[in-house]
Coordinates of N, CA, C and O in Angstrom, one line a residue:
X1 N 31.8 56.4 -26.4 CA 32.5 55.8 -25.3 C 32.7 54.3 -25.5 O 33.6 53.7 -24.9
X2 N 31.6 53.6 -26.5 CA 32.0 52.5 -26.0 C 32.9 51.8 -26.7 O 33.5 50.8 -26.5
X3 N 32.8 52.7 -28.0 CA 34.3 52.5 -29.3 C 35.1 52.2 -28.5 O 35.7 51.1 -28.5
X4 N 35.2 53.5 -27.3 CA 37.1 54.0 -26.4 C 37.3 52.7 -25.5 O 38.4 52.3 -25.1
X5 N 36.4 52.0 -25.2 CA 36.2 50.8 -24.1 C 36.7 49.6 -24.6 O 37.5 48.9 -24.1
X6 N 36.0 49.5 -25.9 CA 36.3 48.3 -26.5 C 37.3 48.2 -27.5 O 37.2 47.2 -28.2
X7 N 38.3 49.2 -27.6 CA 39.3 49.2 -28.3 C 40.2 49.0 -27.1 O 41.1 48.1 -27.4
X8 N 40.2 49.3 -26.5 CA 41.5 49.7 -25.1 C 41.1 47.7 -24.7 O 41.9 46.8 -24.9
X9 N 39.8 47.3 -24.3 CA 39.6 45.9 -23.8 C 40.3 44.8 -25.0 O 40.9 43.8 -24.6
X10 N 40.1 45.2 -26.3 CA 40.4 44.3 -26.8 C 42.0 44.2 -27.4 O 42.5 43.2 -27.9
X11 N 43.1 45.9 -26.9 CA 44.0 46.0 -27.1 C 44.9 44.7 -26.3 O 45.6 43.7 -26.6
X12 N 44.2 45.8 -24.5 CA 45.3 44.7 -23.2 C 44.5 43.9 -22.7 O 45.2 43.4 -21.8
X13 N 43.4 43.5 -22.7 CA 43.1 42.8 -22.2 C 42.3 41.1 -22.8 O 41.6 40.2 -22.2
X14 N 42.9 41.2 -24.3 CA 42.2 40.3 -25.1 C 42.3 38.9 -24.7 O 41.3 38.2 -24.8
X15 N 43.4 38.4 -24.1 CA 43.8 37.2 -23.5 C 43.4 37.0 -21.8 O 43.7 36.1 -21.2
X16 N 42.7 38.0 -21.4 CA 42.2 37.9 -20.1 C 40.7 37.5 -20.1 O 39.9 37.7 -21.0
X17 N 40.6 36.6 -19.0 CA 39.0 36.2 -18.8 C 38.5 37.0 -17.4 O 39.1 37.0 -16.3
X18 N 37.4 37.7 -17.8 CA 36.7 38.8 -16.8 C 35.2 38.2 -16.9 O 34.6 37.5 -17.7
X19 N 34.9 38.9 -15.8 CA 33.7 38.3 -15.7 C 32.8 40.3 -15.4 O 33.1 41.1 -14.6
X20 N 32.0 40.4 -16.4 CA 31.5 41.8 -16.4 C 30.4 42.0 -15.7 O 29.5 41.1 -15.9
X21 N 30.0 42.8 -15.1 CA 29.3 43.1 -14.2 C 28.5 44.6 -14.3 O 29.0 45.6 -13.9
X22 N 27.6 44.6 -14.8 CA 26.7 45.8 -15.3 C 26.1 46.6 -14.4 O 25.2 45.9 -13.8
X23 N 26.1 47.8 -14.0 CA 25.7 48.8 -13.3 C 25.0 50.2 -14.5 O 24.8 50.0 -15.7
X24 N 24.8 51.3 -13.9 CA 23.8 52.1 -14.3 C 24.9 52.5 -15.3 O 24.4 52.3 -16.4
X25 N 26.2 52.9 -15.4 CA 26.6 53.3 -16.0 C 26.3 52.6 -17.8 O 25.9 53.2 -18.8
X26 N 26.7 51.3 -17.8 CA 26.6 50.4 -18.6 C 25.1 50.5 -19.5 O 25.1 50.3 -20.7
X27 N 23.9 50.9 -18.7 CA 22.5 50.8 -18.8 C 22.4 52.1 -19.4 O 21.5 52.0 -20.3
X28 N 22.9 53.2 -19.4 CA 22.6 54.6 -19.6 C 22.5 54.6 -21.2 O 23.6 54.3 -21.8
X29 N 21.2 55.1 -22.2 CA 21.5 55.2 -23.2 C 21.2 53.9 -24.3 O 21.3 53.9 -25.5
X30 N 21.0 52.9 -23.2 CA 20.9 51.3 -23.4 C 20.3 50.4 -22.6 O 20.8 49.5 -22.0
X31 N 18.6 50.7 -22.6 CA 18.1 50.3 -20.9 C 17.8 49.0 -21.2 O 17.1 48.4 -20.3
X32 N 18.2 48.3 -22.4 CA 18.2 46.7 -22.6 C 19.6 45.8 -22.0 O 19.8 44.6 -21.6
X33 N 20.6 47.0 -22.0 CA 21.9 46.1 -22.2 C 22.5 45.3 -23.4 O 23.6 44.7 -23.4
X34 N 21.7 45.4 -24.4 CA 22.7 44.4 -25.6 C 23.6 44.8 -26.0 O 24.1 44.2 -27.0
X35 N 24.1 46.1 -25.5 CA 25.6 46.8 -26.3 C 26.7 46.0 -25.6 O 27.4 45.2 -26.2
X36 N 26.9 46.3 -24.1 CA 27.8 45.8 -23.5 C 27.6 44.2 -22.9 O 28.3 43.5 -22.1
X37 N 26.5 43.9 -23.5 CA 26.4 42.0 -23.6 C 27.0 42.0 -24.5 O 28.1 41.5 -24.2
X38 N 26.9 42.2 -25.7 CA 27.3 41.8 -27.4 C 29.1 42.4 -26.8 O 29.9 41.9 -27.6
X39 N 29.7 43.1 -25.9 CA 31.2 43.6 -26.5 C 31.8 42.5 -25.3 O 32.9 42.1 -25.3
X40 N 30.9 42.1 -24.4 CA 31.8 41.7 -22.7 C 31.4 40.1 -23.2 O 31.9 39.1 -22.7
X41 N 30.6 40.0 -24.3 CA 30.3 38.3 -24.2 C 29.6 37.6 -23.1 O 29.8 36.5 -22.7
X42 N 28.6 38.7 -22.7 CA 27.7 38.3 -21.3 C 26.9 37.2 -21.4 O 26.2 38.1 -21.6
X43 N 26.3 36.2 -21.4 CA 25.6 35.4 -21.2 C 24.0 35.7 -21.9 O 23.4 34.9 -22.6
X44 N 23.6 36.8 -21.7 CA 22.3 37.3 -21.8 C 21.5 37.5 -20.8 O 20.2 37.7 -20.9
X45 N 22.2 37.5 -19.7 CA 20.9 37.0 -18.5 C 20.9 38.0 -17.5 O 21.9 38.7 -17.7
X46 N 20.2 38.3 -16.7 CA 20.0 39.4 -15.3 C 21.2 38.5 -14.6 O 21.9 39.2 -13.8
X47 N 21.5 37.5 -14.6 CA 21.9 36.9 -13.4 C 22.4 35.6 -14.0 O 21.7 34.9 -14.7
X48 N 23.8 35.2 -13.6 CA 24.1 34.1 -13.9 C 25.4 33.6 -13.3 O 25.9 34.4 -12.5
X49 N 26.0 32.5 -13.6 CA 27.2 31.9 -12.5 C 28.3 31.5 -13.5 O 28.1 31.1 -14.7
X50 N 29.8 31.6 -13.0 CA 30.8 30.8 -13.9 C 31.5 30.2 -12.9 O 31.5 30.8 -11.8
X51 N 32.2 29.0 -13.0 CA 33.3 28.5 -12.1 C 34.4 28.1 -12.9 O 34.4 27.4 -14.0
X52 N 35.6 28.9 -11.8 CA 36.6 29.1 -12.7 C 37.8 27.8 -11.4 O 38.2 28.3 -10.3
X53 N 38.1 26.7 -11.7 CA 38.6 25.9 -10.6 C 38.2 25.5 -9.6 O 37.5 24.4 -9.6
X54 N 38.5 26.3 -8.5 CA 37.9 26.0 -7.2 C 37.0 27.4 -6.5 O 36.9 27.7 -5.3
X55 N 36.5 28.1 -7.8 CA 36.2 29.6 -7.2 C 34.6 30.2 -8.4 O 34.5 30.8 -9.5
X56 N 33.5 29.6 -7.6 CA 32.8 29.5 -8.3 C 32.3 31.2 -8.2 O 32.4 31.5 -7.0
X57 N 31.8 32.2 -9.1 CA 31.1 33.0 -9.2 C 29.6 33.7 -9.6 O 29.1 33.6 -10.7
X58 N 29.1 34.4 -8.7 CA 27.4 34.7 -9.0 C 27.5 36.0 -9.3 O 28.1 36.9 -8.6
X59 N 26.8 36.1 -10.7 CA 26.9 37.3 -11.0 C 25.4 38.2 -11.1 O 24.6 37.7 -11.9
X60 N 25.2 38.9 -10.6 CA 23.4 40.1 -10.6 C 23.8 41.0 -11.3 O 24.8 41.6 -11.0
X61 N 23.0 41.4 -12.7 CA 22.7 42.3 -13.4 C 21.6 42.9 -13.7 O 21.3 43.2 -14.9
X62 N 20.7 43.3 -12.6 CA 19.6 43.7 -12.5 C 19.5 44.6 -11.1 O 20.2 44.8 -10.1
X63 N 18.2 45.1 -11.6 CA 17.8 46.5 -10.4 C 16.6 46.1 -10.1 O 16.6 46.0 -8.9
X64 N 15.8 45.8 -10.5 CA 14.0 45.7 -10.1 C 14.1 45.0 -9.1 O 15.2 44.4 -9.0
X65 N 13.2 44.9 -8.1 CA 12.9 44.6 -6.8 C 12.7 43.0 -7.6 O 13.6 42.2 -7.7
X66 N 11.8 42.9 -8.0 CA 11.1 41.6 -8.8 C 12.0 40.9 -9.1 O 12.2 39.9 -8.5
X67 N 13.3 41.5 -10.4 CA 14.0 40.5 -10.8 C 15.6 40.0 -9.8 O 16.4 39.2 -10.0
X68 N 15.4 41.2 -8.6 CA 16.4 40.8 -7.8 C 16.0 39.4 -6.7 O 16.8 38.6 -6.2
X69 N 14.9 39.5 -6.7 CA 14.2 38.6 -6.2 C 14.8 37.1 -6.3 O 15.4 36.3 -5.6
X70 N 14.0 37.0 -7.8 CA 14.0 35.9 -8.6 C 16.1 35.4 -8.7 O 16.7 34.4 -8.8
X71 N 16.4 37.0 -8.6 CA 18.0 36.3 -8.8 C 18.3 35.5 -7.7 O 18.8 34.4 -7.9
X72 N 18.0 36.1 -6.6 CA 18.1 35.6 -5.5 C 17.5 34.3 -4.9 O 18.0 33.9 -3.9
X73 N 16.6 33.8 -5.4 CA 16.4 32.5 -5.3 C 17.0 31.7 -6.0 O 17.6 30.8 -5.5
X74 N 17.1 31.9 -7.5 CA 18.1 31.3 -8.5 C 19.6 31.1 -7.6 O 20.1 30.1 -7.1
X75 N 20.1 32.3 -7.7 CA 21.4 31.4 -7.0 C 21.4 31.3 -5.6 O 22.6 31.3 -5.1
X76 N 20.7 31.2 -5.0 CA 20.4 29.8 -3.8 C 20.7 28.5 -4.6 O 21.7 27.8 -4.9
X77 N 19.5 28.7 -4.7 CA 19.9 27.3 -5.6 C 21.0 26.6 -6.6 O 21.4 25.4 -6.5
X78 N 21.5 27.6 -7.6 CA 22.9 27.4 -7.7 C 23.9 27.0 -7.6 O 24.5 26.2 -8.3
X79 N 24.4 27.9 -6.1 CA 25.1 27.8 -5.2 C 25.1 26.4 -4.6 O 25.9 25.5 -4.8
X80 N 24.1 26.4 -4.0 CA 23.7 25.0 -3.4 C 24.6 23.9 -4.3 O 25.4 23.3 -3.6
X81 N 24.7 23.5 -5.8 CA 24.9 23.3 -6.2 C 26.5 22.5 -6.8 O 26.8 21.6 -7.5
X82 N 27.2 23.9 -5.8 CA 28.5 24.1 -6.4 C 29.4 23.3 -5.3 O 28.9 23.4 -4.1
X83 N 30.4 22.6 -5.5 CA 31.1 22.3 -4.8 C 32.5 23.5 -4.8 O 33.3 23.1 -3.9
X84 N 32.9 24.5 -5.3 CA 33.8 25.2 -5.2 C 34.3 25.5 -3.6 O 33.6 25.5 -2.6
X85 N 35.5 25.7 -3.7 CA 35.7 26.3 -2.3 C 35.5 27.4 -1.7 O 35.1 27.7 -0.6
X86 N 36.0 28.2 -3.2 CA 35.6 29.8 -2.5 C 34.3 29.8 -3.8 O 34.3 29.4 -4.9
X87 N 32.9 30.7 -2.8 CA 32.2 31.4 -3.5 C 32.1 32.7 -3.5 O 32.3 33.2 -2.4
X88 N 32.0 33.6 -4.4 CA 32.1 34.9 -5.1 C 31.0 35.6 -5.3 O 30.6 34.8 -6.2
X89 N 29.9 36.6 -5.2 CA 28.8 37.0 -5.5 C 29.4 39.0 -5.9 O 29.9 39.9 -5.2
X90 N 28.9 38.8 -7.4 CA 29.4 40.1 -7.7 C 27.9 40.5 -8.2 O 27.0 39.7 -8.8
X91 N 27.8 42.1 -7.7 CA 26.8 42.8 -8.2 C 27.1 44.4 -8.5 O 28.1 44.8 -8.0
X92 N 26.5 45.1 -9.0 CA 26.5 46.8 -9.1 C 26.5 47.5 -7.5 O 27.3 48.1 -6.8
X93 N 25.2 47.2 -7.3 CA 24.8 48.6 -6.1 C 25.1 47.4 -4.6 O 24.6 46.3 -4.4
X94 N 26.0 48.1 -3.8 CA 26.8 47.4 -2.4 C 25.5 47.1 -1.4 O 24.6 47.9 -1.0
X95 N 25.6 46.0 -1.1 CA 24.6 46.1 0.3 C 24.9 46.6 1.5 O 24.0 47.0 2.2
X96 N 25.9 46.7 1.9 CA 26.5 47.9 3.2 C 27.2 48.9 1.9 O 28.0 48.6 1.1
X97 N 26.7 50.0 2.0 CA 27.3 51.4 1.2 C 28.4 52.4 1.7 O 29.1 52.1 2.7
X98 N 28.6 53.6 1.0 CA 29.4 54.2 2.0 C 28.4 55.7 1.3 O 28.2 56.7 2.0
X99 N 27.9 55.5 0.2 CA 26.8 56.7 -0.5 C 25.6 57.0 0.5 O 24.8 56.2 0.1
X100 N 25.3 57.5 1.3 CA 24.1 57.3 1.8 C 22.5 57.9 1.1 O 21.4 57.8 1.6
X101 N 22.9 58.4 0.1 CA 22.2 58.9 -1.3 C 21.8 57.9 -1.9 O 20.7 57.5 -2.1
X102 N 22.9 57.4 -2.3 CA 23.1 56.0 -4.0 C 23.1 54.3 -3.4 O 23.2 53.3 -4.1
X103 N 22.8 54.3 -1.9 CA 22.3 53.3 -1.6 C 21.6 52.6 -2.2 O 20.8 53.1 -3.0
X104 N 21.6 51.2 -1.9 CA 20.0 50.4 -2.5 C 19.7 49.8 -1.6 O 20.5 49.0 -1.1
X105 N 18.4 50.1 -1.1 CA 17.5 49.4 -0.1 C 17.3 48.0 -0.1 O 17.2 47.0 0.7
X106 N 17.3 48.2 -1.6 CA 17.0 46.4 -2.6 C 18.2 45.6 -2.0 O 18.2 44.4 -1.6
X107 N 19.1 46.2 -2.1 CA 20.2 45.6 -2.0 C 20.7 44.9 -0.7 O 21.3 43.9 -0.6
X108 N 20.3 45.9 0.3 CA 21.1 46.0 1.8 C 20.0 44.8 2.2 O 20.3 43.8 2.8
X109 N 18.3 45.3 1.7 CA 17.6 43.9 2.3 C 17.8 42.5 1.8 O 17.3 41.8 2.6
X110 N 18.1 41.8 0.8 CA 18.6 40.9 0.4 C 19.1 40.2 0.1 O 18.9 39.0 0.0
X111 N 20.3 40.9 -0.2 CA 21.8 40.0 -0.5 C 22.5 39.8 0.8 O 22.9 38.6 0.8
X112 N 22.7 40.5 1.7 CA 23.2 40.0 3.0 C 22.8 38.2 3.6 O 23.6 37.3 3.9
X113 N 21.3 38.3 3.4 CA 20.6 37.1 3.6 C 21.3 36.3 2.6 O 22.1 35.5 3.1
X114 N 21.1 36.3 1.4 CA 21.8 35.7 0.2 C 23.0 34.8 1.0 O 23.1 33.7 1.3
X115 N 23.9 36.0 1.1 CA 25.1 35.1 1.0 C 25.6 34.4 2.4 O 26.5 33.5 2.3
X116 N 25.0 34.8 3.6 CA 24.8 33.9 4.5 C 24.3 32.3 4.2 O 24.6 31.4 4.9
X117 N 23.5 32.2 3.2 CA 22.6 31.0 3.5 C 23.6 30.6 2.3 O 24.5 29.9 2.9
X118 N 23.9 30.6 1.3 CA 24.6 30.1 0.4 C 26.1 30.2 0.6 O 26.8 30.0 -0.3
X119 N 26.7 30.6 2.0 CA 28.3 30.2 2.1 C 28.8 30.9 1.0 O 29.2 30.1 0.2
X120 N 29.0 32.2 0.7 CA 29.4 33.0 0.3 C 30.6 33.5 1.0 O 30.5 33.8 2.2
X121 N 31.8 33.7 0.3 CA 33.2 34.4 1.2 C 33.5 35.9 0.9 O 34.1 36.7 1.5
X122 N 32.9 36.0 -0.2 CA 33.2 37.5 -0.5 C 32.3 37.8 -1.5 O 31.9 36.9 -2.2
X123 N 31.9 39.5 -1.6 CA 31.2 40.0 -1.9 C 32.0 41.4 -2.8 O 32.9 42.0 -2.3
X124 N 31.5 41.8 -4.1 CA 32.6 42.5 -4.6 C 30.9 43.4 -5.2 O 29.9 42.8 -5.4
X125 N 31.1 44.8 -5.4 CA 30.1 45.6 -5.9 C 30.8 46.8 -6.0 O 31.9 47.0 -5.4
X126 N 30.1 47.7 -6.7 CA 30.8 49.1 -7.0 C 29.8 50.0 -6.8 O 28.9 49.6 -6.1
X127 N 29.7 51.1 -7.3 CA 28.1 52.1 -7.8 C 28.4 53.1 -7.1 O 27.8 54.2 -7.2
X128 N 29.5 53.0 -6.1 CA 29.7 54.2 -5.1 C 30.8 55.1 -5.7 O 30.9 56.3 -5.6
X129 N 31.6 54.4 -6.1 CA 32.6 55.3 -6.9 C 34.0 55.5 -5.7 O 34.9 56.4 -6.0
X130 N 34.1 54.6 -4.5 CA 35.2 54.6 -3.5 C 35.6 53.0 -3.5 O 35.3 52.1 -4.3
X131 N 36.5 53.1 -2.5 CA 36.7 51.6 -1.8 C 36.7 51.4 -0.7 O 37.5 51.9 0.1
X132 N 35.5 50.5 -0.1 CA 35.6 50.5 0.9 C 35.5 48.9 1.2 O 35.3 48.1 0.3
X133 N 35.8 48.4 2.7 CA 35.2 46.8 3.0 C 34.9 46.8 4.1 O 35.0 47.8 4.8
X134 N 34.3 45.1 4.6 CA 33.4 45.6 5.6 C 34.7 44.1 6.2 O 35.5 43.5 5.7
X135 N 34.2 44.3 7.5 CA 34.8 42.7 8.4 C 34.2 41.8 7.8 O 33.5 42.0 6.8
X136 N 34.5 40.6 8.3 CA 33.7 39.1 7.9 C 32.7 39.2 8.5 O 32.7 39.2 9.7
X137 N 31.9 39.4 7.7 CA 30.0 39.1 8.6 C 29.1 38.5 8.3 O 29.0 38.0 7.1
X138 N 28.3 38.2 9.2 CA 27.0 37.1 9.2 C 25.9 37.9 9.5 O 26.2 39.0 9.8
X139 N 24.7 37.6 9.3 CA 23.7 38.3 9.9 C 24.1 39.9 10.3 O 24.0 40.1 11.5
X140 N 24.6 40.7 9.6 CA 25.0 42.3 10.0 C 25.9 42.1 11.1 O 26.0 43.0 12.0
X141 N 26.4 41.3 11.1 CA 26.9 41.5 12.8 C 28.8 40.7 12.4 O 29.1 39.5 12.3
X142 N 29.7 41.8 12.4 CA 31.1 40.8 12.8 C 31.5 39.5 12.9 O 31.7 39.3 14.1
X143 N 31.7 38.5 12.5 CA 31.3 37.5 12.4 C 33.2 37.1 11.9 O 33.3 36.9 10.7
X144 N 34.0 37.1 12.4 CA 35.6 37.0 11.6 C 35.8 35.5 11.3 O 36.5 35.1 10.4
X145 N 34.8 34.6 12.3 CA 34.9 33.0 12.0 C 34.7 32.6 10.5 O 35.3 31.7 9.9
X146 N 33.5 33.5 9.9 CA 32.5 32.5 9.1 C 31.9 33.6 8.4 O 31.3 33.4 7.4
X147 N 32.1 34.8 8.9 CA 31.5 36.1 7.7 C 31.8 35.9 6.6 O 32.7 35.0 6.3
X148 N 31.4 36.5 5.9 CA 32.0 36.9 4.2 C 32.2 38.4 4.1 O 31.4 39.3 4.5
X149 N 33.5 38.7 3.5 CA 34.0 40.2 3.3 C 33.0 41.2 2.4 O 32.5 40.7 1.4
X150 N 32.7 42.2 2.6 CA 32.1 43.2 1.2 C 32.9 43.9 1.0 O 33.7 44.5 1.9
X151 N 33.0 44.0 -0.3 CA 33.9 45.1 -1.0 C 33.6 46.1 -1.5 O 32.8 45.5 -2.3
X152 N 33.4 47.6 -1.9 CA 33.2 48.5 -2.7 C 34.5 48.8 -3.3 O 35.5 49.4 -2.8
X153 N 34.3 48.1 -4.9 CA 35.2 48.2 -5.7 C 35.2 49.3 -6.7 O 35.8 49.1 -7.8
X154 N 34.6 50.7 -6.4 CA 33.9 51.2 -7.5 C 34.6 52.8 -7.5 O 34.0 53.9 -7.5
X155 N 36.0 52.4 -7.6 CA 36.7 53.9 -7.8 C 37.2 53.8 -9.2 O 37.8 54.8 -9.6

C-alpha cells in the first residue's frame, strides 16, 4: 500500500505542501512510524508546528497518555509564541467524536483545554471515518464569539 500512496502523492501532488498527520492507520505494521516520516518528510517528532503566512499550525502524532501530555504543554508554549492570526491544531483521534466505540478519552480530556488556552480557531482530526463539526466552542459549551470549530475530517 504504501508503494500505491506514494506513487499517486508524488504523481498529483508533488508541488503541493501538506502537512501529514499520522493516525493508526499509518502506525499499522510500523509502530515506529519511519515509513510514512521518510515518504511525508515529517519532521521526526510526536508533535510539532509549521507557519505558513498568517496560519500557524500544531501538529500531534501520538497516542500515549504521557506523550499527549507532554505535546500538550509543548504547544502551549509554542503557540504562545506565534503571532499568526489564525491557529490550527491537527491531530488523528477527535476530541468531540461521533464513534462512540473509537473515541479517545485522551483526547476529549485534553485538547479542548489545549485549544482554549492557546486561541486556537480550528481544530481538524479524523479516526472516525465521517464528517462531522461542532459550533464554535469554549469550555464544551457553544461559544459562536470566541469558540474554535472541530472538524471530523476522516471519510
Amino acid at each position: 500500500m504504501w508503494s500505491d500512496i506514494l506513487s499517486i502523492f508524488s504523481q498529483y501532488f508533488a508541488d503541493i505542501d501538506f502537512v501529514q498527520v499520522f493516525g493508526n492507520h499509518e502506525y499499522e505494521g510500523n509502530e515506529d512510524g519511519r515509513y510514512p516520516e521518510a515518504m511525508n518528510f515529517v519532521p521526526g517528532e510526536k508533535y510539532y508546528s509549521v507557519t505558513y503566512g498568517n496560519v500557524y499550525v500544531a501538529v500531534i502524532n501520538c497516542y500515549t497518555v504521557s506523550d499527549m501530555n507532554e505535546a500538550v504543554e509543548w504547544i502551549k508554549a509554542d503557540a504562545a509564541n506565534s503571532d499568526a492570526v489564525w491557529k490550527v491544531l491537527t491531530l488523528h483521534r477527535p476530541p468531540y467524536y461521533t464513534n462512540a466505540i473509537g473515541g479517545s478519552e485522551t483526547s476529549h480530556n485534553l485538547i479542548p483545554a489545549l485549544v482554549d488556552e492557546a486561541g486556537f480557531n480550528v481544530v481538524f482530526s479524523g479516526h472516525d471515518h465521517s464528517y462531522a463539526r461542532t459550533e464554535p466552542m469554549t469550555g464544551g459549551e457553544v461559544d459562536e464569539q470566541n469558540g474554535a470549530v472541530y472538524f471530523i475530517v476522516g471519510a
